[in-house]
Short mmCIF file of C-alpha atoms and ligand atoms in Angstrom, two decimals:
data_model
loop_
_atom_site.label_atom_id
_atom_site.label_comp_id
_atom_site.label_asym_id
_atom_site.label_seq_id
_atom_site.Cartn_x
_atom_site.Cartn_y
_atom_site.Cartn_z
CA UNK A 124 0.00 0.00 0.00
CA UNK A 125 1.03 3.26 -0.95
CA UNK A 126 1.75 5.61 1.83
CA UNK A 127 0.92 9.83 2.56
CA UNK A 128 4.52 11.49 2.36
CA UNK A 129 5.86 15.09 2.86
CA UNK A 130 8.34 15.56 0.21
CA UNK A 131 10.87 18.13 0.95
CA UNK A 132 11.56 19.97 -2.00
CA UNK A 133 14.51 23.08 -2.29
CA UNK A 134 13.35 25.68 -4.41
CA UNK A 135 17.32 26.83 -4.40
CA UNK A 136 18.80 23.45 -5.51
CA UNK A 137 15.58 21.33 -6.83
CA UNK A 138 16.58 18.70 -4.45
CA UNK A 139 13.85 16.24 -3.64
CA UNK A 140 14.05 14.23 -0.39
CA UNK A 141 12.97 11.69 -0.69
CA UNK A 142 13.18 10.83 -4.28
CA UNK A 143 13.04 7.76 -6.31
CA UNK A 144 14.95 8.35 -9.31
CA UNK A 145 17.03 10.77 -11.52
CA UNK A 146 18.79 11.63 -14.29
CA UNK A 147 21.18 14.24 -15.54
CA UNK A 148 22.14 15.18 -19.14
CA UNK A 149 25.21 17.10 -20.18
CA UNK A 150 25.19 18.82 -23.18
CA UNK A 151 26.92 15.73 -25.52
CA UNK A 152 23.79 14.29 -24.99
CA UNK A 153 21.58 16.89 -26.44
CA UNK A 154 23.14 17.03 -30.16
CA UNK A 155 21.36 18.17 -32.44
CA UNK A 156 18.99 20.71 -30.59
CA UNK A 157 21.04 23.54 -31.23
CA UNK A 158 21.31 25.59 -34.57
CA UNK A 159 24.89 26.15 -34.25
CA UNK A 160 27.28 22.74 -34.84
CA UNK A 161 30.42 24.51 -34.32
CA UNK A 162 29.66 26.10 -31.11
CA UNK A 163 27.94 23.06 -29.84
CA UNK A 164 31.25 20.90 -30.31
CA UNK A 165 33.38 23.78 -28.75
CA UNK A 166 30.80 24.03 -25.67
CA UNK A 167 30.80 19.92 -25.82
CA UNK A 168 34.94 19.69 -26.13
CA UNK A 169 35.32 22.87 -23.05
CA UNK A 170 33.82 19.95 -20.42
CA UNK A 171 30.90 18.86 -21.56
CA UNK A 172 28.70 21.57 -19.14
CA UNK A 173 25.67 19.49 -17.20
CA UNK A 174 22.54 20.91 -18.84
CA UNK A 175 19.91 19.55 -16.70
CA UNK A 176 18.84 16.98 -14.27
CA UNK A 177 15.82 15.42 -13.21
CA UNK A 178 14.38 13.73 -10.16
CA UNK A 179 11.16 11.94 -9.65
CA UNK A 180 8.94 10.90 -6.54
CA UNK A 181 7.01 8.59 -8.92
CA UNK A 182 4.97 5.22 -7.78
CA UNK A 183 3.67 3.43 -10.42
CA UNK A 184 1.16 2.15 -8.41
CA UNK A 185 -0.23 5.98 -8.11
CA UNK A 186 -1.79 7.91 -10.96
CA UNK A 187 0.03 11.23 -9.78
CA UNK A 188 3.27 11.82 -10.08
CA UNK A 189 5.55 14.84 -9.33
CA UNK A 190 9.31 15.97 -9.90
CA UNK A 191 11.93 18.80 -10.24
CA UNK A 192 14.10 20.03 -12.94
CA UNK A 193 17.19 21.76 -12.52
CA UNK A 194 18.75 23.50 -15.49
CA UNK A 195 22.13 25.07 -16.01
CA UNK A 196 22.55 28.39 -17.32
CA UNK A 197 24.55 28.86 -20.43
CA UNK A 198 23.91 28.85 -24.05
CA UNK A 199 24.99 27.21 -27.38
CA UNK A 200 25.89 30.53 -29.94
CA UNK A 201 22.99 32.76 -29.06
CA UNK A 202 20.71 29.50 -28.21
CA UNK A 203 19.78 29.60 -24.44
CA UNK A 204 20.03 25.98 -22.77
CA UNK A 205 16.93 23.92 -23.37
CA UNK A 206 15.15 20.75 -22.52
CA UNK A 207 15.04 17.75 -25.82
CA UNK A 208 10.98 18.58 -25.90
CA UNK A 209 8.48 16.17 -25.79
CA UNK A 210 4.54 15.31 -26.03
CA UNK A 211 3.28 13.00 -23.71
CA UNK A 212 2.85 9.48 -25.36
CA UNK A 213 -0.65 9.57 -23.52
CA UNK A 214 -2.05 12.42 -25.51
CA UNK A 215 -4.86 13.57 -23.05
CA UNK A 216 -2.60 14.10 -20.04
CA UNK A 217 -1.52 17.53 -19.14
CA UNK A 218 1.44 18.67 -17.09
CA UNK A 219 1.97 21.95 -14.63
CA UNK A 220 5.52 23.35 -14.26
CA UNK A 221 5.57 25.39 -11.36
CA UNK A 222 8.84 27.76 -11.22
CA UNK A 223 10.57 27.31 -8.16
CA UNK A 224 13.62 29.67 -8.81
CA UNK A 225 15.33 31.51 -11.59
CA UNK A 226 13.77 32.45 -15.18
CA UNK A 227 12.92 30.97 -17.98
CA UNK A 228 10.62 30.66 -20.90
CA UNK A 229 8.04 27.76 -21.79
CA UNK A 230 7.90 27.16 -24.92
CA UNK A 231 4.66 25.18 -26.86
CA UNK A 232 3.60 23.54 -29.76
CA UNK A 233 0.20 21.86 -30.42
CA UNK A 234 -0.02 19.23 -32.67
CA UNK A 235 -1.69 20.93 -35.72
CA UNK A 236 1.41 23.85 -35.15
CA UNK A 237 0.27 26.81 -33.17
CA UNK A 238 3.13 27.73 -30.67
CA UNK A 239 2.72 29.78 -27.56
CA UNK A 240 5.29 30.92 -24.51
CA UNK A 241 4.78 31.14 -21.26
CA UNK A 242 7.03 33.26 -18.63
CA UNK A 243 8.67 30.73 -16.05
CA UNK A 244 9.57 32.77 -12.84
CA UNK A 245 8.95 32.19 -9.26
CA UNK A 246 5.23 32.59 -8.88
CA UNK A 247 4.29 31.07 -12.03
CA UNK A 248 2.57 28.12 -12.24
CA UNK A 249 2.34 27.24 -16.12
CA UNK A 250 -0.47 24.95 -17.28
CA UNK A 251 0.31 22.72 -20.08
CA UNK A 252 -2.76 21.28 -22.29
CA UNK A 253 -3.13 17.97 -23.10
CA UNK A 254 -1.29 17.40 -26.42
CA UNK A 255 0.98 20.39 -26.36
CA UNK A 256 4.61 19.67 -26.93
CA UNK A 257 6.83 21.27 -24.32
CA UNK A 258 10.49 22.76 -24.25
CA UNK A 259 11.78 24.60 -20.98
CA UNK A 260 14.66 27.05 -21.81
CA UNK A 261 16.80 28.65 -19.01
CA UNK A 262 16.94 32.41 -19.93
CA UNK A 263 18.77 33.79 -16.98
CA UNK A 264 22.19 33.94 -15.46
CA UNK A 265 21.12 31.22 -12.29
CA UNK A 266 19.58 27.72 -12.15
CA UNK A 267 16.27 27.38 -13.23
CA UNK A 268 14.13 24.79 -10.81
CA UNK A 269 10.59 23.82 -11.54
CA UNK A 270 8.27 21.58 -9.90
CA UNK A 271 6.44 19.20 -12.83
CA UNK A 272 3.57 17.27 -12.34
CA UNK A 273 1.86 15.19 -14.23
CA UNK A 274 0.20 11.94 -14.93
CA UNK A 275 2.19 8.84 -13.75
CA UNK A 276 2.06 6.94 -16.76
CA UNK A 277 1.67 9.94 -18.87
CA UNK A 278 4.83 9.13 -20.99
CA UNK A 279 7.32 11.08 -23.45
CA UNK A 280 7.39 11.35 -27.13
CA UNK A 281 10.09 12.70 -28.15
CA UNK A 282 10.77 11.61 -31.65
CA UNK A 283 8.58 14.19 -33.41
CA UNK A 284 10.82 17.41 -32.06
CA UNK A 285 14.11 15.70 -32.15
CA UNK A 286 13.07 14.71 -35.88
CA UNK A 287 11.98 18.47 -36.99
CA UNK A 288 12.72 20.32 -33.99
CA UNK A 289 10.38 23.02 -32.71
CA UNK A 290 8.78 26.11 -34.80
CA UNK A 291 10.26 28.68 -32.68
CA UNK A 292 13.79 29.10 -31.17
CA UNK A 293 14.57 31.45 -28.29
CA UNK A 294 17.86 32.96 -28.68
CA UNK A 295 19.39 36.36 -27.07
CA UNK A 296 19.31 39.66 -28.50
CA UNK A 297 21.05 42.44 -26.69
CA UNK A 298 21.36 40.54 -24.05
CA UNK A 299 17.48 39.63 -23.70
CA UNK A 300 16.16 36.25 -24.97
CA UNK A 301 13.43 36.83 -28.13
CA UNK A 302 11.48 34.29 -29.38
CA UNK A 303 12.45 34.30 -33.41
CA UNK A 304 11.15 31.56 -36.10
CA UNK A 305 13.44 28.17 -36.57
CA UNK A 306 14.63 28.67 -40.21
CA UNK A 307 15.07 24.78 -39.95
CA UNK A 308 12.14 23.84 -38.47
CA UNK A 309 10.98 21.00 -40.90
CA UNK A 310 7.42 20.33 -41.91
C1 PAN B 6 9.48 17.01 -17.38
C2 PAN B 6 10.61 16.89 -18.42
C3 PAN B 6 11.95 17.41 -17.95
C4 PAN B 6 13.06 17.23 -18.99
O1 PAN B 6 9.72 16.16 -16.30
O2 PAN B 6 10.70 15.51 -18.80
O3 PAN B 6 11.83 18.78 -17.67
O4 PAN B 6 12.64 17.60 -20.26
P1 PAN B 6 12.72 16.57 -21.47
O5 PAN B 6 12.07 15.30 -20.99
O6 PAN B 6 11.94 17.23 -22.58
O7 PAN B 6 14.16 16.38 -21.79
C5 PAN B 6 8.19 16.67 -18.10
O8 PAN B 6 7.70 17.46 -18.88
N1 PAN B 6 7.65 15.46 -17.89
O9 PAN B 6 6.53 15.09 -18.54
ZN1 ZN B 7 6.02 16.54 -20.00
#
């Protein structure tokens, strides 16, 4: 039988006590989401920065489940860090990412195409629709730590956006991130 629990989670560090799983990924592992190659292999061959991790208090014998993500700040060229992107394999299960520290933009994409953003600061508690495909980006100079929740069994999908990527990039500009079409977004 599944038991109540207080889960202790930092909104500094993301750290989730207890937890039952994580994951990190440094940047080697996220080729291919960034526009620029060269800068990507410089970035990868100047150690390989961590660009996120993930932890989990997930049961599968519960139909909620609930996490943080931690990202690293940095960027790729003008290409802020980002999350691979995914739709949930279950397509009528939602998510919430509810910004814990830092800033950041969510960035969306609905199956038939229509993209949307959505400010990730401390306060913020960004509803994702069933169906939308989901990127977090780390604008900022600090970590950026959200709290996800979402359907246990929910799933991730990830081929579509790793295939064609996403319509929109977020890059900076002056020194402020701006959301700008993907000139290689394929259809
Ligand atoms: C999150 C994401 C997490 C990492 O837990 O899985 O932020 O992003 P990617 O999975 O796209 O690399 C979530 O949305 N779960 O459904
Ligand atoms: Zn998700």
């Amino acid at each position: 039988m599944l038991l109540p629990a207080g889960v202790r989670i930092d909104p500094n560090t993301g750290a989730v006590e207890p937890a039952t799983a994580s994951y990190t990924k440094r940047l080697s592992e996220l080729r291919g989401l960034f526009q620029d190659r060269q800068a990507f292999d410089a970035t990868v061959a100047d150690g390989d920065p961590l660009a996120y991790e993930v932890i989990d208090y997930r049961w599968k014998d519960s139909d909620l489940a609930f996490g943080t993500t931690i990202m690293a700040p940095g960027k790729v060229g003008d290409e802020y860090f980002m999350t691979r992107g995914h739709f949930h394999e279950r397509r009528e299960c939602g998510e919430t990412y509810y910004t814990q520290s830092g800033e950041g933009l969510l960035l969306l994409q609905s199956r038939d195409g229509e993209t949307r953003t959505v400010e990730m600061k401390p306060g913020i508690c960004a509803f994702i629709p069933p169906d939308w495909a989901h990127r977090s980006i780390n604008t900022g100079k600090d970590k950026l730590v959200f709290v996800w929740h979402c359907a246990t069994d929910a799933g991730h999908e990830y081929g579509e956006i790793l295939e064609k990527g996403m319509r929109k990039l977020v890059v900076e500009r002056d020194g402020r991130p701006e959301v700008i079409d993907n000139p290689n977004f394929m259809r």
